Amino acid sequence: MVASYDSENHLFEEVNLAWDDQDFLERVTELIAGELSLHEAVDWVVVVEEAERFTVAQWAEIRGVTGDAVRSNINASREKLLAGSD
């Protein structure tokens, strides 16, 4: 996914998916339906499930946020996903 992120308005802009977009969109939609926020779902899929795509630092730079913000979303996603698997 290649996009610009407007941190003031908390919006992704000019989003372009660089790989199998259907699977990506379905997975993000599935995660959002399972109680994750959009940012949590996108950060989880891009950095964890598609680990070979971007590191936390690379993805944070693309989004224009700190690595801590991305890690926070990933950790929140992990907790929610683990809670949902019980």
mmCIF file of N, CA, C and O in Angstrom:
data_model
loop_
_atom_site.group_PDB
_atom_site.id
_atom_site.type_symbol
_atom_site.label_atom_id
_atom_site.label_comp_id
_atom_site.label_asym_id
_atom_site.label_seq_id
_atom_site.Cartn_x
_atom_site.Cartn_y
_atom_site.Cartn_z
ATOM 1 N N MET A 1 0.851 -1.162 0.000
ATOM 2 C CA MET A 1 0.000 0.000 0.000
ATOM 3 C C MET A 1 0.897 1.225 0.000
ATOM 4 O O MET A 1 1.836 1.314 0.788
ATOM 5 N N VAL A 2 0.621 2.121 -0.878
ATOM 6 C CA VAL A 2 1.340 3.379 -0.935
ATOM 7 C C VAL A 2 0.294 4.464 -0.762
ATOM 8 O O VAL A 2 -0.722 4.468 -1.449
ATOM 9 N N ALA A 3 0.531 5.341 0.191
ATOM 10 C CA ALA A 3 -0.450 6.383 0.465
ATOM 11 C C ALA A 3 0.232 7.547 1.154
ATOM 12 O O ALA A 3 1.335 7.411 1.677
ATOM 13 N N SER A 4 -0.444 8.657 1.145
ATOM 14 C CA SER A 4 -0.007 9.746 2.004
ATOM 15 C C SER A 4 -0.997 9.799 3.160
ATOM 16 O O SER A 4 -2.155 9.435 3.019
ATOM 17 N N TYR A 5 -0.512 10.211 4.310
ATOM 18 C CA TYR A 5 -1.343 10.237 5.503
ATOM 19 C C TYR A 5 -1.388 11.654 6.039
ATOM 20 O O TYR A 5 -0.354 12.262 6.310
ATOM 21 N N ASP A 6 -2.576 12.192 6.141
ATOM 22 C CA ASP A 6 -2.783 13.525 6.686
ATOM 23 C C ASP A 6 -2.964 13.379 8.193
ATOM 24 O O ASP A 6 -4.047 13.033 8.662
ATOM 25 N N SER A 7 -1.889 13.608 8.946
ATOM 26 C CA SER A 7 -1.932 13.383 10.396
ATOM 27 C C SER A 7 -2.811 14.402 11.120
ATOM 28 O O SER A 7 -3.335 14.108 12.185
ATOM 29 N N GLU A 8 -3.002 15.568 10.544
ATOM 30 C CA GLU A 8 -3.877 16.558 11.174
ATOM 31 C C GLU A 8 -5.335 16.120 11.106
ATOM 32 O O GLU A 8 -6.087 16.283 12.050
ATOM 33 N N ASN A 9 -5.729 15.550 9.972
ATOM 34 C CA ASN A 9 -7.112 15.112 9.790
ATOM 35 C C ASN A 9 -7.297 13.621 9.999
ATOM 36 O O ASN A 9 -8.398 13.105 9.876
ATOM 37 N N HIS A 10 -6.193 12.923 10.277
ATOM 38 C CA HIS A 10 -6.219 11.482 10.524
ATOM 39 C C HIS A 10 -6.854 10.718 9.362
ATOM 40 O O HIS A 10 -7.708 9.860 9.547
ATOM 41 N N LEU A 11 -6.397 11.036 8.154
ATOM 42 C CA LEU A 11 -6.931 10.403 6.951
ATOM 43 C C LEU A 11 -5.811 9.922 6.040
ATOM 44 O O LEU A 11 -4.791 10.589 5.885
ATOM 45 N N PHE A 12 -6.029 8.763 5.426
ATOM 46 C CA PHE A 12 -5.148 8.305 4.363
ATOM 47 C C PHE A 12 -5.626 8.961 3.074
ATOM 48 O O PHE A 12 -6.821 9.053 2.813
ATOM 49 N N GLU A 13 -4.685 9.404 2.239
ATOM 50 C CA GLU A 13 -5.022 10.029 0.964
ATOM 51 C C GLU A 13 -4.219 9.368 -0.141
ATOM 52 O O GLU A 13 -3.138 8.840 0.089
ATOM 53 N N GLU A 14 -4.727 9.416 -1.354
ATOM 54 C CA GLU A 14 -4.035 8.879 -2.524
ATOM 55 C C GLU A 14 -3.540 7.462 -2.280
ATOM 56 O O GLU A 14 -2.372 7.144 -2.462
ATOM 57 N N VAL A 15 -4.450 6.606 -1.862
ATOM 58 C CA VAL A 15 -4.105 5.230 -1.523
ATOM 59 C C VAL A 15 -3.983 4.400 -2.797
ATOM 60 O O VAL A 15 -4.874 4.395 -3.635
ATOM 61 N N ASN A 16 -2.846 3.711 -2.929
ATOM 62 C CA ASN A 16 -2.619 2.779 -4.028
ATOM 63 C C ASN A 16 -2.111 1.475 -3.443
ATOM 64 O O ASN A 16 -1.166 1.474 -2.653
ATOM 65 N N LEU A 17 -2.740 0.406 -3.803
ATOM 66 C CA LEU A 17 -2.314 -0.903 -3.320
ATOM 67 C C LEU A 17 -1.345 -1.494 -4.323
ATOM 68 O O LEU A 17 -1.634 -1.577 -5.510
ATOM 69 N N ALA A 18 -0.195 -1.916 -3.820
ATOM 70 C CA ALA A 18 0.876 -2.364 -4.705
ATOM 71 C C ALA A 18 0.932 -3.879 -4.850
ATOM 72 O O ALA A 18 1.766 -4.398 -5.562
ATOM 73 N N TRP A 19 0.081 -4.602 -4.164
ATOM 74 C CA TRP A 19 0.073 -6.058 -4.286
ATOM 75 C C TRP A 19 -1.350 -6.551 -4.340
ATOM 76 O O TRP A 19 -2.258 -5.768 -4.545
ATOM 77 N N ASP A 20 -1.584 -7.794 -4.153
ATOM 78 C CA ASP A 20 -2.899 -8.410 -4.314
ATOM 79 C C ASP A 20 -3.950 -7.681 -3.487
ATOM 80 O O ASP A 20 -4.214 -8.023 -2.344
ATOM 81 N N ASP A 21 -4.541 -6.660 -4.096
ATOM 82 C CA ASP A 21 -5.426 -5.774 -3.360
ATOM 83 C C ASP A 21 -6.691 -6.440 -2.843
ATOM 84 O O ASP A 21 -7.179 -6.108 -1.785
ATOM 85 N N GLN A 22 -7.232 -7.403 -3.548
ATOM 86 C CA GLN A 22 -8.463 -8.038 -3.095
ATOM 87 C C GLN A 22 -8.257 -8.751 -1.762
ATOM 88 O O GLN A 22 -9.034 -8.574 -0.837
ATOM 89 N N ASP A 23 -7.214 -9.549 -1.642
ATOM 90 C CA ASP A 23 -6.926 -10.234 -0.382
ATOM 91 C C ASP A 23 -6.647 -9.231 0.733
ATOM 92 O O ASP A 23 -7.106 -9.404 1.854
ATOM 93 N N PHE A 24 -5.907 -8.189 0.423
ATOM 94 C CA PHE A 24 -5.581 -7.167 1.410
ATOM 95 C C PHE A 24 -6.850 -6.497 1.924
ATOM 96 O O PHE A 24 -7.058 -6.388 3.134
ATOM 97 N N LEU A 25 -7.699 -6.060 1.013
ATOM 98 C CA LEU A 25 -8.930 -5.372 1.411
ATOM 99 C C LEU A 25 -9.863 -6.285 2.191
ATOM 100 O O LEU A 25 -10.477 -5.863 3.172
ATOM 101 N N GLU A 26 -9.963 -7.537 1.760
ATOM 102 C CA GLU A 26 -10.807 -8.485 2.480
ATOM 103 C C GLU A 26 -10.288 -8.697 3.892
ATOM 104 O O GLU A 26 -11.072 -8.765 4.842
ATOM 105 N N ARG A 27 -8.982 -8.817 4.056
ATOM 106 C CA ARG A 27 -8.405 -9.043 5.380
ATOM 107 C C ARG A 27 -8.596 -7.816 6.268
ATOM 108 O O ARG A 27 -8.969 -7.944 7.435
ATOM 109 N N VAL A 28 -8.373 -6.628 5.753
ATOM 110 C CA VAL A 28 -8.576 -5.412 6.539
ATOM 111 C C VAL A 28 -10.042 -5.298 6.949
ATOM 112 O O VAL A 28 -10.353 -4.998 8.107
ATOM 113 N N THR A 29 -10.942 -5.568 6.021
ATOM 114 C CA THR A 29 -12.376 -5.520 6.323
ATOM 115 C C THR A 29 -12.741 -6.530 7.402
ATOM 116 O O THR A 29 -13.505 -6.218 8.322
ATOM 117 N N GLU A 30 -12.199 -7.713 7.298
ATOM 118 C CA GLU A 30 -12.440 -8.758 8.300
ATOM 119 C C GLU A 30 -11.974 -8.306 9.686
ATOM 120 O O GLU A 30 -12.682 -8.500 10.682
ATOM 121 N N LEU A 31 -10.805 -7.696 9.760
ATOM 122 C CA LEU A 31 -10.271 -7.242 11.037
ATOM 123 C C LEU A 31 -11.090 -6.092 11.620
ATOM 124 O O LEU A 31 -11.324 -6.035 12.831
ATOM 125 N N ILE A 32 -11.536 -5.184 10.769
ATOM 126 C CA ILE A 32 -12.362 -4.067 11.238
ATOM 127 C C ILE A 32 -13.692 -4.600 11.768
ATOM 128 O O ILE A 32 -14.170 -4.163 12.814
ATOM 129 N N ALA A 33 -14.273 -5.561 11.072
ATOM 130 C CA ALA A 33 -15.522 -6.172 11.532
ATOM 131 C C ALA A 33 -15.321 -6.905 12.853
ATOM 132 O O ALA A 33 -16.259 -7.066 13.630
ATOM 133 N N GLY A 34 -14.092 -7.320 13.118
ATOM 134 C CA GLY A 34 -13.763 -8.018 14.357
ATOM 135 C C GLY A 34 -13.317 -7.085 15.461
ATOM 136 O O GLY A 34 -12.602 -7.497 16.366
ATOM 137 N N GLU A 35 -13.662 -5.803 15.380
ATOM 138 C CA GLU A 35 -13.428 -4.849 16.468
ATOM 139 C C GLU A 35 -12.121 -4.055 16.396
ATOM 140 O O GLU A 35 -11.831 -3.292 17.305
ATOM 141 N N LEU A 36 -11.298 -4.222 15.376
ATOM 142 C CA LEU A 36 -10.092 -3.398 15.257
ATOM 143 C C LEU A 36 -10.444 -2.080 14.590
ATOM 144 O O LEU A 36 -11.357 -2.018 13.760
ATOM 145 N N SER A 37 -9.714 -1.034 14.937
ATOM 146 C CA SER A 37 -9.886 0.241 14.242
ATOM 147 C C SER A 37 -9.240 0.133 12.855
ATOM 148 O O SER A 37 -8.468 -0.800 12.591
ATOM 149 N N LEU A 38 -9.512 1.074 12.000
ATOM 150 C CA LEU A 38 -8.902 1.077 10.668
ATOM 151 C C LEU A 38 -7.382 1.119 10.771
ATOM 152 O O LEU A 38 -6.686 0.339 10.117
ATOM 153 N N HIS A 39 -6.852 2.002 11.609
ATOM 154 C CA HIS A 39 -5.397 2.110 11.748
ATOM 155 C C HIS A 39 -4.797 0.833 12.318
ATOM 156 O O HIS A 39 -3.742 0.385 11.861
ATOM 157 N N GLU A 40 -5.451 0.246 13.302
ATOM 158 C CA GLU A 40 -4.953 -1.009 13.861
ATOM 159 C C GLU A 40 -4.928 -2.096 12.799
ATOM 160 O O GLU A 40 -3.948 -2.820 12.656
ATOM 161 N N ALA A 41 -6.018 -2.207 12.038
ATOM 162 C CA ALA A 41 -6.121 -3.257 11.016
ATOM 163 C C ALA A 41 -5.075 -3.069 9.919
ATOM 164 O O ALA A 41 -4.396 -4.021 9.534
ATOM 165 N N VAL A 42 -4.936 -1.862 9.416
ATOM 166 C CA VAL A 42 -3.977 -1.608 8.337
ATOM 167 C C VAL A 42 -2.549 -1.825 8.833
ATOM 168 O O VAL A 42 -1.754 -2.488 8.167
ATOM 169 N N ASP A 43 -2.225 -1.295 10.007
ATOM 170 C CA ASP A 43 -0.874 -1.480 10.540
ATOM 171 C C ASP A 43 -0.588 -2.965 10.770
ATOM 172 O O ASP A 43 0.508 -3.444 10.465
ATOM 173 N N TRP A 44 -1.552 -3.700 11.282
ATOM 174 C CA TRP A 44 -1.377 -5.137 11.540
ATOM 175 C C TRP A 44 -1.097 -5.890 10.244
ATOM 176 O O TRP A 44 -0.158 -6.654 10.137
ATOM 177 N N VAL A 45 -1.924 -5.650 9.227
ATOM 178 C CA VAL A 45 -1.778 -6.381 7.964
ATOM 179 C C VAL A 45 -0.478 -5.996 7.262
ATOM 180 O O VAL A 45 0.268 -6.865 6.815
ATOM 181 N N VAL A 46 -0.195 -4.713 7.181
ATOM 182 C CA VAL A 46 0.986 -4.256 6.448
ATOM 183 C C VAL A 46 2.284 -4.684 7.125
ATOM 184 O O VAL A 46 3.202 -5.168 6.465
ATOM 185 N N VAL A 47 2.371 -4.542 8.443
ATOM 186 C CA VAL A 47 3.640 -4.788 9.134
ATOM 187 C C VAL A 47 3.767 -6.224 9.632
ATOM 188 O O VAL A 47 4.850 -6.798 9.568
ATOM 189 N N VAL A 48 2.680 -6.828 10.092
ATOM 190 C CA VAL A 48 2.772 -8.170 10.675
ATOM 191 C C VAL A 48 2.458 -9.248 9.646
ATOM 192 O O VAL A 48 3.271 -10.132 9.386
ATOM 193 N N GLU A 49 1.272 -9.191 9.055
ATOM 194 C CA GLU A 49 0.879 -10.254 8.129
ATOM 195 C C GLU A 49 1.627 -10.187 6.804
ATOM 196 O O GLU A 49 1.833 -11.203 6.167
ATOM 197 N N GLU A 50 1.992 -9.006 6.387
ATOM 198 C CA GLU A 50 2.761 -8.832 5.154
ATOM 199 C C GLU A 50 4.175 -8.386 5.537
ATOM 200 O O GLU A 50 4.710 -7.427 5.003
ATOM 201 N N ALA A 51 4.778 -9.118 6.460
ATOM 202 C CA ALA A 51 6.031 -8.699 7.099
ATOM 203 C C ALA A 51 7.155 -8.383 6.120
ATOM 204 O O ALA A 51 8.028 -7.574 6.423
ATOM 205 N N GLU A 52 7.148 -8.995 4.970
ATOM 206 C CA GLU A 52 8.226 -8.726 4.025
ATOM 207 C C GLU A 52 8.045 -7.400 3.295
ATOM 208 O O GLU A 52 8.929 -6.944 2.590
ATOM 209 N N ARG A 53 6.903 -6.751 3.475
ATOM 210 C CA ARG A 53 6.637 -5.493 2.759
ATOM 211 C C ARG A 53 7.342 -4.293 3.393
ATOM 212 O O ARG A 53 8.065 -3.579 2.722
ATOM 213 N N PHE A 54 7.065 -4.053 4.695
ATOM 214 C CA PHE A 54 7.607 -2.871 5.360
ATOM 215 C C PHE A 54 7.973 -3.195 6.801
ATOM 216 O O PHE A 54 7.295 -3.972 7.459
ATOM 217 N N THR A 55 9.005 -2.543 7.297
ATOM 218 C CA THR A 55 9.315 -2.597 8.720
ATOM 219 C C THR A 55 8.439 -1.557 9.417
ATOM 220 O O THR A 55 7.820 -0.707 8.767
ATOM 221 N N VAL A 56 8.427 -1.601 10.732
ATOM 222 C CA VAL A 56 7.679 -0.595 11.495
ATOM 223 C C VAL A 56 8.156 0.803 11.120
ATOM 224 O O VAL A 56 7.348 1.701 10.866
ATOM 225 N N ALA A 57 9.468 0.995 11.062
ATOM 226 C CA ALA A 57 10.022 2.319 10.753
ATOM 227 C C ALA A 57 9.633 2.793 9.354
ATOM 228 O O ALA A 57 9.267 3.960 9.166
ATOM 229 N N GLN A 58 9.701 1.900 8.381
ATOM 230 C CA GLN A 58 9.329 2.274 7.008
ATOM 231 C C GLN A 58 7.853 2.651 6.931
ATOM 232 O O GLN A 58 7.487 3.649 6.314
ATOM 233 N N TRP A 59 7.002 1.841 7.542
ATOM 234 C CA TRP A 59 5.566 2.096 7.485
ATOM 235 C C TRP A 59 5.218 3.384 8.243
ATOM 236 O O TRP A 59 4.380 4.163 7.788
ATOM 237 N N ALA A 60 5.864 3.605 9.378
ATOM 238 C CA ALA A 60 5.621 4.836 10.134
ATOM 239 C C ALA A 60 6.000 6.059 9.303
ATOM 240 O O ALA A 60 5.279 7.057 9.297
ATOM 241 N N GLU A 61 7.112 5.959 8.593
ATOM 242 C CA GLU A 61 7.529 7.079 7.739
ATOM 243 C C GLU A 61 6.521 7.329 6.625
ATOM 244 O O GLU A 61 6.182 8.471 6.326
ATOM 245 N N ILE A 62 6.018 6.276 6.010
ATOM 246 C CA ILE A 62 5.010 6.415 4.958
ATOM 247 C C ILE A 62 3.765 7.106 5.512
ATOM 248 O O ILE A 62 3.196 7.987 4.877
ATOM 249 N N ARG A 63 3.354 6.681 6.714
ATOM 250 C CA ARG A 63 2.157 7.263 7.338
ATOM 251 C C ARG A 63 2.410 8.630 7.930
ATOM 252 O O ARG A 63 1.472 9.366 8.232
ATOM 253 N N GLY A 64 3.675 8.988 8.142
ATOM 254 C CA GLY A 64 3.988 10.273 8.753
ATOM 255 C C GLY A 64 3.699 10.292 10.245
ATOM 256 O O GLY A 64 3.328 11.319 10.801
ATOM 257 N N VAL A 65 3.850 9.127 10.881
ATOM 258 C CA VAL A 65 3.656 9.003 12.326
ATOM 259 C C VAL A 65 4.922 8.406 12.928
ATOM 260 O O VAL A 65 5.846 8.035 12.212
ATOM 261 N N THR A 66 4.944 8.287 14.230
ATOM 262 C CA THR A 66 6.108 7.692 14.888
ATOM 263 C C THR A 66 6.021 6.168 14.842
ATOM 264 O O THR A 66 4.938 5.593 14.702
ATOM 265 N N GLY A 67 7.171 5.541 14.985
ATOM 266 C CA GLY A 67 7.203 4.090 15.096
ATOM 267 C C GLY A 67 6.421 3.620 16.305
ATOM 268 O O GLY A 67 5.793 2.559 16.284
ATOM 269 N N ASP A 68 6.432 4.423 17.370
ATOM 270 C CA ASP A 68 5.667 4.070 18.570
ATOM 271 C C ASP A 68 4.170 4.011 18.288
ATOM 272 O O ASP A 68 3.470 3.163 18.843
ATOM 273 N N ALA A 69 3.676 4.892 17.430
ATOM 274 C CA ALA A 69 2.251 4.878 17.085
ATOM 275 C C ALA A 69 1.896 3.583 16.351
ATOM 276 O O ALA A 69 0.871 2.955 16.639
ATOM 277 N N VAL A 70 2.748 3.188 15.420
ATOM 278 C CA VAL A 70 2.503 1.942 14.674
ATOM 279 C C VAL A 70 2.606 0.749 15.618
ATOM 280 O O VAL A 70 1.744 -0.142 15.605
ATOM 281 N N ARG A 71 3.631 0.727 16.450
ATOM 282 C CA ARG A 71 3.789 -0.378 17.419
ATOM 283 C C ARG A 71 2.595 -0.452 18.365
ATOM 284 O O ARG A 71 2.126 -1.532 18.716
ATOM 285 N N SER A 72 2.091 0.693 18.781
ATOM 286 C CA SER A 72 0.922 0.732 19.665
ATOM 287 C C SER A 72 -0.289 0.100 18.987
ATOM 288 O O SER A 72 -1.026 -0.680 19.598
ATOM 289 N N ASN A 73 -0.500 0.426 17.715
ATOM 290 C CA ASN A 73 -1.613 -0.174 16.958
ATOM 291 C C ASN A 73 -1.424 -1.675 16.801
ATOM 292 O O ASN A 73 -2.379 -2.448 16.904
ATOM 293 N N ILE A 74 -0.201 -2.092 16.545
ATOM 294 C CA ILE A 74 0.092 -3.518 16.386
ATOM 295 C C ILE A 74 -0.155 -4.254 17.705
ATOM 296 O O ILE A 74 -0.775 -5.326 17.723
ATOM 297 N N ASN A 75 0.307 -3.676 18.804
ATOM 298 C CA ASN A 75 0.101 -4.310 20.109
ATOM 299 C C ASN A 75 -1.377 -4.385 20.466
ATOM 300 O O ASN A 75 -1.849 -5.402 20.981
ATOM 301 N N ALA A 76 -2.129 -3.310 20.192
ATOM 302 C CA ALA A 76 -3.566 -3.319 20.455
ATOM 303 C C ALA A 76 -4.250 -4.377 19.597
ATOM 304 O O ALA A 76 -5.140 -5.106 20.071
ATOM 305 N N SER A 77 -3.836 -4.490 18.348
ATOM 306 C CA SER A 77 -4.402 -5.507 17.452
ATOM 307 C C SER A 77 -4.118 -6.900 17.975
ATOM 308 O O SER A 77 -5.012 -7.763 18.013
ATOM 309 N N ARG A 78 -2.884 -7.136 18.380
ATOM 310 C CA ARG A 78 -2.494 -8.450 18.901
ATOM 311 C C ARG A 78 -3.363 -8.820 20.102
ATOM 312 O O ARG A 78 -3.874 -9.930 20.202
ATOM 313 N N GLU A 79 -3.540 -7.868 21.031
ATOM 314 C CA GLU A 79 -4.349 -8.128 22.218
ATOM 315 C C GLU A 79 -5.797 -8.450 21.848
ATOM 316 O O GLU A 79 -6.391 -9.384 22.389
ATOM 317 N N LYS A 80 -6.367 -7.690 20.921
ATOM 318 C CA LYS A 80 -7.756 -7.917 20.510
ATOM 319 C C LYS A 80 -7.897 -9.252 19.785
ATOM 320 O O LYS A 80 -8.869 -9.970 19.985
ATOM 321 N N LEU A 81 -6.925 -9.565 18.924
ATOM 322 C CA LEU A 81 -6.990 -10.833 18.187
ATOM 323 C C LEU A 81 -6.827 -12.025 19.119
ATOM 324 O O LEU A 81 -7.512 -13.036 18.963
ATOM 325 N N LEU A 82 -5.926 -11.922 20.091
ATOM 326 C CA LEU A 82 -5.753 -13.000 21.055
ATOM 327 C C LEU A 82 -6.992 -13.164 21.930
ATOM 328 O O LEU A 82 -7.400 -14.285 22.228
ATOM 329 N N ALA A 83 -7.590 -12.051 22.326
ATOM 330 C CA ALA A 83 -8.816 -12.111 23.147
ATOM 331 C C ALA A 83 -9.958 -12.752 22.363
ATOM 332 O O ALA A 83 -10.763 -13.488 22.902
ATOM 333 N N GLY A 84 -9.993 -12.479 21.059
ATOM 334 C CA GLY A 84 -11.054 -13.023 20.211
ATOM 335 C C GLY A 84 -10.875 -14.493 19.893
ATOM 336 O O GLY A 84 -11.810 -15.181 19.509
ATOM 337 N N SER A 85 -9.662 -15.023 20.080
ATOM 338 C CA SER A 85 -9.411 -16.424 19.754
ATOM 339 C C SER A 85 -9.697 -17.351 20.923
ATOM 340 O O SER A 85 -9.604 -18.562 20.785
ATOM 341 N N ASP A 86 -10.024 -16.783 22.085
ATOM 342 C CA ASP A 86 -10.326 -17.611 23.266
ATOM 343 C C ASP A 86 -11.690 -18.258 23.180
ATOM 344 O O ASP A 86 -12.576 -17.892 22.569
#
